[in-house]
CSV table of C-alpha atoms and ligand atoms in Angstrom, one decimal:
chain,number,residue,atom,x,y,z
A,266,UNK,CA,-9.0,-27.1,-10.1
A,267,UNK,CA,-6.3,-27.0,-7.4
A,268,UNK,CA,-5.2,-23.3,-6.9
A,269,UNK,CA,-1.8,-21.7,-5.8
A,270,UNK,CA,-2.4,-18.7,-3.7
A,271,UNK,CA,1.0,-16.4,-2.5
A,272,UNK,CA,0.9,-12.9,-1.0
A,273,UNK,CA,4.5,-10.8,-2.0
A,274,UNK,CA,5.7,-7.8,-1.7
A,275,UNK,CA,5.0,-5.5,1.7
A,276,UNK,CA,1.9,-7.0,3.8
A,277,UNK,CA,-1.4,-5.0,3.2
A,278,UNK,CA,-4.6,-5.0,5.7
A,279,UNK,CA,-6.9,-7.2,3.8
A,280,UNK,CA,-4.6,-9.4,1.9
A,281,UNK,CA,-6.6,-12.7,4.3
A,282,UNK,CA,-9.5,-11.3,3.5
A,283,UNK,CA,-8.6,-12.3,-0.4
A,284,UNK,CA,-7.1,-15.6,0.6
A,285,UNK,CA,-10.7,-16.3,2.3
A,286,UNK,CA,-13.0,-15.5,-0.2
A,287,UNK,CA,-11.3,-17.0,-3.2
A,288,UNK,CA,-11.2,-20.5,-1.1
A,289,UNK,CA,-14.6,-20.5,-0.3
A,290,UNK,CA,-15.7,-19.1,-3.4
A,291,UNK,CA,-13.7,-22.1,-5.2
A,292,UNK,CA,-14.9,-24.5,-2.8
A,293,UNK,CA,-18.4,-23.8,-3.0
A,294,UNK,CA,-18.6,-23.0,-6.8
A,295,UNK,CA,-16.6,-25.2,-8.4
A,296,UNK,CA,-15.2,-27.6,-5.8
A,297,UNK,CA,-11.4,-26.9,-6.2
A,298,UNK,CA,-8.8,-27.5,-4.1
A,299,UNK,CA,-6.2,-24.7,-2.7
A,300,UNK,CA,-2.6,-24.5,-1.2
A,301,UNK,CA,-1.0,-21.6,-0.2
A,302,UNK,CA,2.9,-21.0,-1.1
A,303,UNK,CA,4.7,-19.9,2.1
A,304,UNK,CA,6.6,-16.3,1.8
A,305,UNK,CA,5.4,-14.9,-1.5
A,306,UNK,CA,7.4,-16.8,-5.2
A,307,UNK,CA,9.9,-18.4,-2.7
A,308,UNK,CA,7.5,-20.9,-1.3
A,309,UNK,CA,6.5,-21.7,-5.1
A,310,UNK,CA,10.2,-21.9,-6.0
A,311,UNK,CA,11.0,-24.2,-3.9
A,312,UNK,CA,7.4,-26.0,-3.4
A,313,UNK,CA,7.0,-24.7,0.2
A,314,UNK,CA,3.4,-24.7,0.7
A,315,UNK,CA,0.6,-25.5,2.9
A,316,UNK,CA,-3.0,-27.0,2.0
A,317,UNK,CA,-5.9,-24.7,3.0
A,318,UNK,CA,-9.2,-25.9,3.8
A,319,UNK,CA,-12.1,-24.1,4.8
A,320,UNK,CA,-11.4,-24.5,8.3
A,321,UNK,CA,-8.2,-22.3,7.3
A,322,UNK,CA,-10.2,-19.5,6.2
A,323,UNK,CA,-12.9,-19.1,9.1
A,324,UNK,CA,-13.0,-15.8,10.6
A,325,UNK,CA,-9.9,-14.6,8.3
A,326,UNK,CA,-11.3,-11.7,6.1
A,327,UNK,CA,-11.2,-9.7,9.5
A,328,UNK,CA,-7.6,-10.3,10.5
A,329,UNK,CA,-4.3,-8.2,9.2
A,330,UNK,CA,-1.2,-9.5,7.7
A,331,UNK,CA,-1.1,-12.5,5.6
A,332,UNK,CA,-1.6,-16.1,6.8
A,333,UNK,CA,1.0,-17.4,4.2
A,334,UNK,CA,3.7,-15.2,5.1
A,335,UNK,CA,5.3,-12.5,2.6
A,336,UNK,CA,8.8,-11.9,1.0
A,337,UNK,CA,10.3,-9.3,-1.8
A,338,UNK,CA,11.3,-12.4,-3.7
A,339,UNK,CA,11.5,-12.0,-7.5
A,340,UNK,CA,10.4,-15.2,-9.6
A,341,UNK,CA,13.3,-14.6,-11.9
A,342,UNK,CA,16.0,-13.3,-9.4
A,343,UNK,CA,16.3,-16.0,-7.3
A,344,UNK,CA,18.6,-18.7,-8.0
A,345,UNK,CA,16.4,-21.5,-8.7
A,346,UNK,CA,13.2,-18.8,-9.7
A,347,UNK,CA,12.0,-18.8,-14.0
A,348,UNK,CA,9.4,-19.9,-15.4
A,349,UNK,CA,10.6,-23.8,-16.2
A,350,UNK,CA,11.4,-24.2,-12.9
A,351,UNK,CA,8.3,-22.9,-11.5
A,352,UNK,CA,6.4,-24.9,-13.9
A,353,UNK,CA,8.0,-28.0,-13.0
A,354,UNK,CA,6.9,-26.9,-9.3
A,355,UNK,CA,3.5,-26.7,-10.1
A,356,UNK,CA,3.5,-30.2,-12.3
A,357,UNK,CA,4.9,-32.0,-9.7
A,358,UNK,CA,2.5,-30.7,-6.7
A,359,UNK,CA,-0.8,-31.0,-9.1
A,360,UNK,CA,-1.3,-27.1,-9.1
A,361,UNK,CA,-3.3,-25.8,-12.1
A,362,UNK,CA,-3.4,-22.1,-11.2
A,363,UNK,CA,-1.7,-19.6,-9.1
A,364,UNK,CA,-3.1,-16.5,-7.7
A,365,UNK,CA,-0.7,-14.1,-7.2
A,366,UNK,CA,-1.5,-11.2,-4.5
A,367,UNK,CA,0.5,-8.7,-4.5
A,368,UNK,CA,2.0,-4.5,-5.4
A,369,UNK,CA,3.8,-3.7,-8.8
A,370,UNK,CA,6.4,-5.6,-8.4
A,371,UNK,CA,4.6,-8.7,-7.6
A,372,UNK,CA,2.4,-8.0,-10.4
A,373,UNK,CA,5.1,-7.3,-13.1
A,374,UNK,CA,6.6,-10.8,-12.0
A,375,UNK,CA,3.4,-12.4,-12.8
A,376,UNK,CA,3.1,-10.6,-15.8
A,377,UNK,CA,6.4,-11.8,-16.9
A,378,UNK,CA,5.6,-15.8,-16.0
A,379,UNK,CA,2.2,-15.4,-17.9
A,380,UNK,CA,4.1,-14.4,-20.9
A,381,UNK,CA,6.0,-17.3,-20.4
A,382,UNK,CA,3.3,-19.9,-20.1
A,383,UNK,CA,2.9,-20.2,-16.5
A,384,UNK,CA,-1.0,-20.1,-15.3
A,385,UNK,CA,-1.1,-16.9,-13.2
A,386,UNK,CA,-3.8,-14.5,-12.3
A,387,UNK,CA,-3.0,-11.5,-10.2
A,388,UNK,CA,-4.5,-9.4,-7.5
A,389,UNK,CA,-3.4,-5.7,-6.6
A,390,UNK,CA,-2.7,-4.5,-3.4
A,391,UNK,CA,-1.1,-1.2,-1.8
A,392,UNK,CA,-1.8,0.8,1.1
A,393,UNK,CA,-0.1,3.6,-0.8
A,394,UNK,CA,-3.1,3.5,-3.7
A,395,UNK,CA,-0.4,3.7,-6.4
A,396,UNK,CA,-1.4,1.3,-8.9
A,397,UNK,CA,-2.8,3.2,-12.0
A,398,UNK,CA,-4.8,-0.4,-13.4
A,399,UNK,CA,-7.6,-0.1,-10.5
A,400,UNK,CA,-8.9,2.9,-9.1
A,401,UNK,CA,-8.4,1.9,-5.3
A,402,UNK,CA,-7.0,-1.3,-3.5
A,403,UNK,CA,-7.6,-2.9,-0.4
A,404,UNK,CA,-5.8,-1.2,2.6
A,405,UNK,CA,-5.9,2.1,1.6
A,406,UNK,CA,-8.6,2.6,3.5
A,407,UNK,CA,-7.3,1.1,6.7
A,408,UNK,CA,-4.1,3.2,6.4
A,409,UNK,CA,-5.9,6.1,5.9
A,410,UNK,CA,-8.7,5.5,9.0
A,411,UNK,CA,-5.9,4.8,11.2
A,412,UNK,CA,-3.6,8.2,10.0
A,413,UNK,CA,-6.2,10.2,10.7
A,414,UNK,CA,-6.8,8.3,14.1
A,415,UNK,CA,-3.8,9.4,14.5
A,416,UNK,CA,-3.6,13.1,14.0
A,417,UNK,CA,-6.8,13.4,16.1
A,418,UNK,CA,-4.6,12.8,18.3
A,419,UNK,CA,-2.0,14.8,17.8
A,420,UNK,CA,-4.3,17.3,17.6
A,421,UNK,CA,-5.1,17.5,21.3
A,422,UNK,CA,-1.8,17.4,22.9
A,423,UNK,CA,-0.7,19.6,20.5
A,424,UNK,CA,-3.2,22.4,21.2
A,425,UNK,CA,-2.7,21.7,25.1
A,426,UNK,CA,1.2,22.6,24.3
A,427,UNK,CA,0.7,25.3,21.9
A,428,UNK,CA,3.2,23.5,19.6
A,429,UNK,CA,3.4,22.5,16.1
A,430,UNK,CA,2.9,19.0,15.4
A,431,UNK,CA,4.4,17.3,12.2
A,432,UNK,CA,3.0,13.8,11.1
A,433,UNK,CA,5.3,11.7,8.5
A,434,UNK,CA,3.0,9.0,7.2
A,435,UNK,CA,4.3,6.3,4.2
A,436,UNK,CA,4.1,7.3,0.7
A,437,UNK,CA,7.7,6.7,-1.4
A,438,UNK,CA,6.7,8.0,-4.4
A,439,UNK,CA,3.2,9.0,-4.2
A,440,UNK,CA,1.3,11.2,-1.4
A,441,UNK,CA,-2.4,9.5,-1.4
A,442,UNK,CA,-2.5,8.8,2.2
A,443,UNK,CA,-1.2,12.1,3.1
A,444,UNK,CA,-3.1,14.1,0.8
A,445,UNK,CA,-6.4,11.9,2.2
A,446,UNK,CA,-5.3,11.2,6.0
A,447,UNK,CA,-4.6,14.8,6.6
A,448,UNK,CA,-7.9,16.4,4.6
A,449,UNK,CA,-9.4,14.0,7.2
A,450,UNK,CA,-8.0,15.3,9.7
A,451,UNK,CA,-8.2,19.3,8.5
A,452,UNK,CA,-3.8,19.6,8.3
A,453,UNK,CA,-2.7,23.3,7.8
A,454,UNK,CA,0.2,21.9,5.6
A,455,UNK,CA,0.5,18.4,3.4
A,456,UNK,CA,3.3,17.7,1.5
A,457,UNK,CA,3.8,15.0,-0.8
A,458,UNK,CA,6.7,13.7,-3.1
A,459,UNK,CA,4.6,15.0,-6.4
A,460,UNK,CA,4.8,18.6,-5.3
A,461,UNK,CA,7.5,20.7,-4.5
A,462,UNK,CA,6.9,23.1,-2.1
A,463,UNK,CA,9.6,25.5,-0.3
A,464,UNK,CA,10.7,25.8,3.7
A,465,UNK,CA,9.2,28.8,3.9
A,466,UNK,CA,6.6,28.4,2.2
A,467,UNK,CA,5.7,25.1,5.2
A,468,UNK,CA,6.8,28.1,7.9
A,469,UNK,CA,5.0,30.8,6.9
A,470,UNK,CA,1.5,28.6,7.2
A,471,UNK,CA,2.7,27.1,10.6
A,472,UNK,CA,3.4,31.0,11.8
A,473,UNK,CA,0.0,31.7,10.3
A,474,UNK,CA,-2.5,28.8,12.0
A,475,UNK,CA,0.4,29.2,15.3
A,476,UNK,CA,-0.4,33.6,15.5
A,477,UNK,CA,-4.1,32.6,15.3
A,478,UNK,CA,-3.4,30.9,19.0
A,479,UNK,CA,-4.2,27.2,17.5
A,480,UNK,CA,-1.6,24.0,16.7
A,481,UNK,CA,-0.7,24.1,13.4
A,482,UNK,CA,-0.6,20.0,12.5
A,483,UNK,CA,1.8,19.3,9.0
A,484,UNK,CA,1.7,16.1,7.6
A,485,UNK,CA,4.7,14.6,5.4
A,486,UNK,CA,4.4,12.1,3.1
A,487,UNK,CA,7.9,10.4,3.7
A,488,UNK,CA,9.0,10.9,0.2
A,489,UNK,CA,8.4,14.6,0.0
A,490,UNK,CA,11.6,16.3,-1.0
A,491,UNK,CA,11.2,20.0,-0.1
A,492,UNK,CA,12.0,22.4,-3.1
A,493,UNK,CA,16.2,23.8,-3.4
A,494,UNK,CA,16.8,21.9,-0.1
A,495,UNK,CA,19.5,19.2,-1.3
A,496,UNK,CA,20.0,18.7,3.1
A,497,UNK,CA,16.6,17.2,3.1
A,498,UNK,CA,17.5,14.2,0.9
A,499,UNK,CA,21.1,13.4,2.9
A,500,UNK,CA,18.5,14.0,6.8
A,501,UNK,CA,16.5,11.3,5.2
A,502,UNK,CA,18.8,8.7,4.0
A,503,UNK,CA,17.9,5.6,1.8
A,504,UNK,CA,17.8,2.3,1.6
A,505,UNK,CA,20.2,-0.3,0.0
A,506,UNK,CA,17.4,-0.5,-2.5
A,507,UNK,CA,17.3,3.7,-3.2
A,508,UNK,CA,14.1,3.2,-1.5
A,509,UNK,CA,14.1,6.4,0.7
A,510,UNK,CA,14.2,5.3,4.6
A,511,UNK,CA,11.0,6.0,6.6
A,512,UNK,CA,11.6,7.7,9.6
A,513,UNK,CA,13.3,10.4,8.3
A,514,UNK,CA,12.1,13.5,6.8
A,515,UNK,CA,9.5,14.4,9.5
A,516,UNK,CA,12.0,14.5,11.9
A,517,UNK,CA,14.1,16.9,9.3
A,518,UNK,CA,11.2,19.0,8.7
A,519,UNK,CA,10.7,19.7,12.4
A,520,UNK,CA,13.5,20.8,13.4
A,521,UNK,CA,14.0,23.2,10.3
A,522,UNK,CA,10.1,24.4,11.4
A,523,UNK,CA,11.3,25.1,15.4
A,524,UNK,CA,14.8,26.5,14.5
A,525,UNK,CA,13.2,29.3,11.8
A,526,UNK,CA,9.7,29.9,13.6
A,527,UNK,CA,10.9,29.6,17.2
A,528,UNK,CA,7.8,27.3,17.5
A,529,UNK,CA,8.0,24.3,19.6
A,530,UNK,CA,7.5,21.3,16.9
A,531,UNK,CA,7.0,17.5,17.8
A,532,UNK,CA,7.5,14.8,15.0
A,533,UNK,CA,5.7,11.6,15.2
A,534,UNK,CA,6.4,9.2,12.6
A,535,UNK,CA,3.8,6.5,11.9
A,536,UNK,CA,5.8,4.2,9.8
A,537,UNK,CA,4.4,0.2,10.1
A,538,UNK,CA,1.5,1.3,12.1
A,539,UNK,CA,-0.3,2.3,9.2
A,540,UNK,CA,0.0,-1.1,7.5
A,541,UNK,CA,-0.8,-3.0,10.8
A,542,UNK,CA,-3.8,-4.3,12.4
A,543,UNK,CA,-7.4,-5.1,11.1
A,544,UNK,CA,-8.8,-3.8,7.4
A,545,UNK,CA,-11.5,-2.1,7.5
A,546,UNK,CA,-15.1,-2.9,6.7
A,547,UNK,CA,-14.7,-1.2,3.4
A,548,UNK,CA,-10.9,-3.0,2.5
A,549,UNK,CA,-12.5,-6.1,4.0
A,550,UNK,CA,-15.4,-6.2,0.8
A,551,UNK,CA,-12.8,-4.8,-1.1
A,552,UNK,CA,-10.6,-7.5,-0.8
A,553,UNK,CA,-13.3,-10.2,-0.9
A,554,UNK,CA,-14.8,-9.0,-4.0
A,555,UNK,CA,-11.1,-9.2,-5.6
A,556,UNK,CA,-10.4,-12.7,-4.1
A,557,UNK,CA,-13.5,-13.9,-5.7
A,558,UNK,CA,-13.3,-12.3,-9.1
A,559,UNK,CA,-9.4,-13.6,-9.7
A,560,UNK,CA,-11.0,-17.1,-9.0
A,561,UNK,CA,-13.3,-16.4,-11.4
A,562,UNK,CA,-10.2,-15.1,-14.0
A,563,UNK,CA,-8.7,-18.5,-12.9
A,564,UNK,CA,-11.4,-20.6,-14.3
A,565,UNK,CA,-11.8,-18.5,-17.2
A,566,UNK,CA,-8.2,-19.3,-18.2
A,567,UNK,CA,-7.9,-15.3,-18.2
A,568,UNK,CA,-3.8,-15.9,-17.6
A,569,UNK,CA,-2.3,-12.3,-17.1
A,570,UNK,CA,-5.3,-10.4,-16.1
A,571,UNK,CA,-6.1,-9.3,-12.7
A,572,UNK,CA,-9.1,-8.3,-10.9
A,573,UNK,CA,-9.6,-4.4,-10.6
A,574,UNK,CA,-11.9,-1.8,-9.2
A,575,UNK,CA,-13.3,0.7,-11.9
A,576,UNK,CA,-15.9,2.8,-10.0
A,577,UNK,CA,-17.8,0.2,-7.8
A,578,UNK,CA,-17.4,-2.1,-10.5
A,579,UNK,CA,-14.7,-5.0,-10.2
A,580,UNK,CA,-13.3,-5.7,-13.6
A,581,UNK,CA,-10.4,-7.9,-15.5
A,582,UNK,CA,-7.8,-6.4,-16.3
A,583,UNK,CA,-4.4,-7.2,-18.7
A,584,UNK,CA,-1.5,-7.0,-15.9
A,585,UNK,CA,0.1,-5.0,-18.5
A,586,UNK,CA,-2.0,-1.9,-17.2
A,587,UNK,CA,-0.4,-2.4,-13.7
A,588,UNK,CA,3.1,-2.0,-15.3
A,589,UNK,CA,2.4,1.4,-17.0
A,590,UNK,CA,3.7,3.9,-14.0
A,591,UNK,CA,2.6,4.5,-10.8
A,592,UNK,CA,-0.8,6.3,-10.0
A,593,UNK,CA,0.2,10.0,-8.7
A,594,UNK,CA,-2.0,12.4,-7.0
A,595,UNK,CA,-2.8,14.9,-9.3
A,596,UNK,CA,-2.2,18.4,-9.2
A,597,UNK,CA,-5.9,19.7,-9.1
A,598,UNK,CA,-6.3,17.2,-6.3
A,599,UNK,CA,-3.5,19.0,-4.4
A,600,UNK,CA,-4.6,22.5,-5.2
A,601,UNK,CA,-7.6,21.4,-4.0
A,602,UNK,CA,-6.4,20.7,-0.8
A,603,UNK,CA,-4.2,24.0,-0.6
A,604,UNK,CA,-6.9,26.0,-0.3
A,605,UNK,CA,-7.5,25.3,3.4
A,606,UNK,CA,-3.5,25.3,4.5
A,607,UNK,CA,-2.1,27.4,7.0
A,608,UNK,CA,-4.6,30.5,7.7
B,775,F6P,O1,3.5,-0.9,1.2
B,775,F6P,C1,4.2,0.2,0.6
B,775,F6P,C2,5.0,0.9,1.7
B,775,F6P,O2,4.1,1.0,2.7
B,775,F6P,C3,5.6,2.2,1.4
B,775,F6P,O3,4.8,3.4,1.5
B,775,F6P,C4,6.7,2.2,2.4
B,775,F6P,O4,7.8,3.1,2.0
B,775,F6P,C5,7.2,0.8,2.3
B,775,F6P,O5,6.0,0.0,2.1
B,775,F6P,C6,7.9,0.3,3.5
B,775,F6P,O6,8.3,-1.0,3.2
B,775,F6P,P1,9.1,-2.0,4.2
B,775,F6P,O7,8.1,-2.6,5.1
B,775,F6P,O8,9.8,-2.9,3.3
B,775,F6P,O9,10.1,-1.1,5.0
């Protein structure tokens, strides 16, 4: 077969680990042939693509971001996207399949073009561990490892100082890595978009941890909206999108913490960090066991599945299931976590 391979949607530690093990999975199994569409659908739009040979690959499934470039373009909104046209892209270039690597979005666009007759098989990827059809994806792990890097080091400056320290790490909708980054790193306060928790409530386990002569260290997940406090949401600002804009609500947060507790409060705000850099060992198997198992889908003819973690297992799934809501943390998770705050 010769095999289309584009990464959309926000980059993801691990995503050229995937590329790398479904080309050298399809080369030595099954002798195909691979190109890879440059900045997600756009470079299959408009047939902008590279060949990849195994020389491409070597020593990839260690190195960050994605060789082929990524974009937030939507098969069907750009002007010359849809499925005849992207058909008639893949006739003319000799491409039987297309792998498509990428977050919800991504996913529902393949989705879509499956229904409409286009070969696709689909990969899931998020830092932000959102996607209800697998149980983890690849860079989660990274994003977490380096978080909690990160709050280590908060940690010491902050005791040196005697101040609070506030972390704001991604999560739009969903607080997994703050929930997991800052159990890691044993915060006093996490707060994540799924749970509404009040200003004083936050204040009253920094004063707590802070009259105990130690650094109290609160981590925000940067969609967390606190509870009656319509100020938050104009502090943090959106994007053209809705999307709220990182970079915003720790900031908010410690200067409500300093001006009520009298505390000195730093804000450091980890934004693109998180999503840079190497995967680790874990995402890096991760995302090689999903590069080879959507090869696998793609000889099957399994157009519209994907390739998903249940357990340790990696499984097809319908890309239907990665359409049905996102994957939130649940309560018990959180209360879980509650009972070591503030004290
Ligand atoms: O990859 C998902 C995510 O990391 C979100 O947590 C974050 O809000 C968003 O990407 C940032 O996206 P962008 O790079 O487009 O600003």
């Amino acid at each position: 077969m010769r095999i289309g391979l584009l990464t959309s949607g926000g980059d993801c530690p691990g995503l050229n680990a995937v590329i790398r093990s479904a080309v050298l999975h399809g080369i030595k199994s099954y002798g195909d042939e691979f190109v890879g569409f440059k900045g997600g659908w756009r470079g299959l739009i408009e047939g902008d693509y590279t060949e990849i040979t195994r020389h491409d690959v070597r020593g990839l499934a260690r190195e960050g971001g994605t060789i082929l470039g990524t974009s937030r373009t939507h098969p069907y909104n750009h002007p010359k996207g849809g499925p005849e046209n992207i058909a008639k892209q893949m006739k003319r270039h000799d491409i039987d399949a297309v792998i498509a690597i990428g977050g919800e979005g991504t996913l529902a666009g393949a989705k879509r073009l499956a229904d409409d007759g286009v070969p696709v098989v689909g990969v899931p990827k998020t830092i932000d561990n959102d996607l209800k059809a697998t149980d983890y994806t690849f860079g989660f792990d990274t994003a977490i490892s380096i978080a909690t890097d990160a709050m280590d080091r908060l940690r010491t400056t902050g005791e040196s100082h005697h101040r609070c320290m506030v972390a704001e790490v991604m999560g739009r909708h969903v607080g997994w890595i703050a929930l997991h980054s800052g159990m890691a790193a044993g915060a006093h306060a996490i707060l994540i978009p799924e749970q509404k928790v009040d200003l004083d409530q936050v204040c009253e386990w920094v004063e707590q941890v802070h009259s105990r002569g130690r650094s109290p260290l609160v981590v925000v997940a940067e969609g967390f909206i606190p509870e009656g406090d319509d100020e938050a949401l104009a502090g943090k600002g959106h994007e053209a999108d809705g999307r709220p804009r990182l970079g915003g609500i720790g900031e908010w947060l410690t200067g409500r913490i300093e001006e009520r507790t009298g505390i000195e409060t730093r804000n450091t705000t980890l934004g693109h960090i998180q999503r840079g850099g190497n995967p680790t060992g874990y995402d890096r198997v991760l995302a090689t066991r999903f590069g080879m198992k959507a090869l696998d889908l793609a000889h099957e003819k399994a157009w519209g599945h994907m390739a998903s973690l249940r357990g340790t297992e990696i499984v097809q799934e319908d890309l239907a299931s990665a359409l049905d809501g996102l994957k939130a943390v649940p309560a018990e998770r959180y209360e879980e976590a509650k009972i070591l705050f503030g004290r």
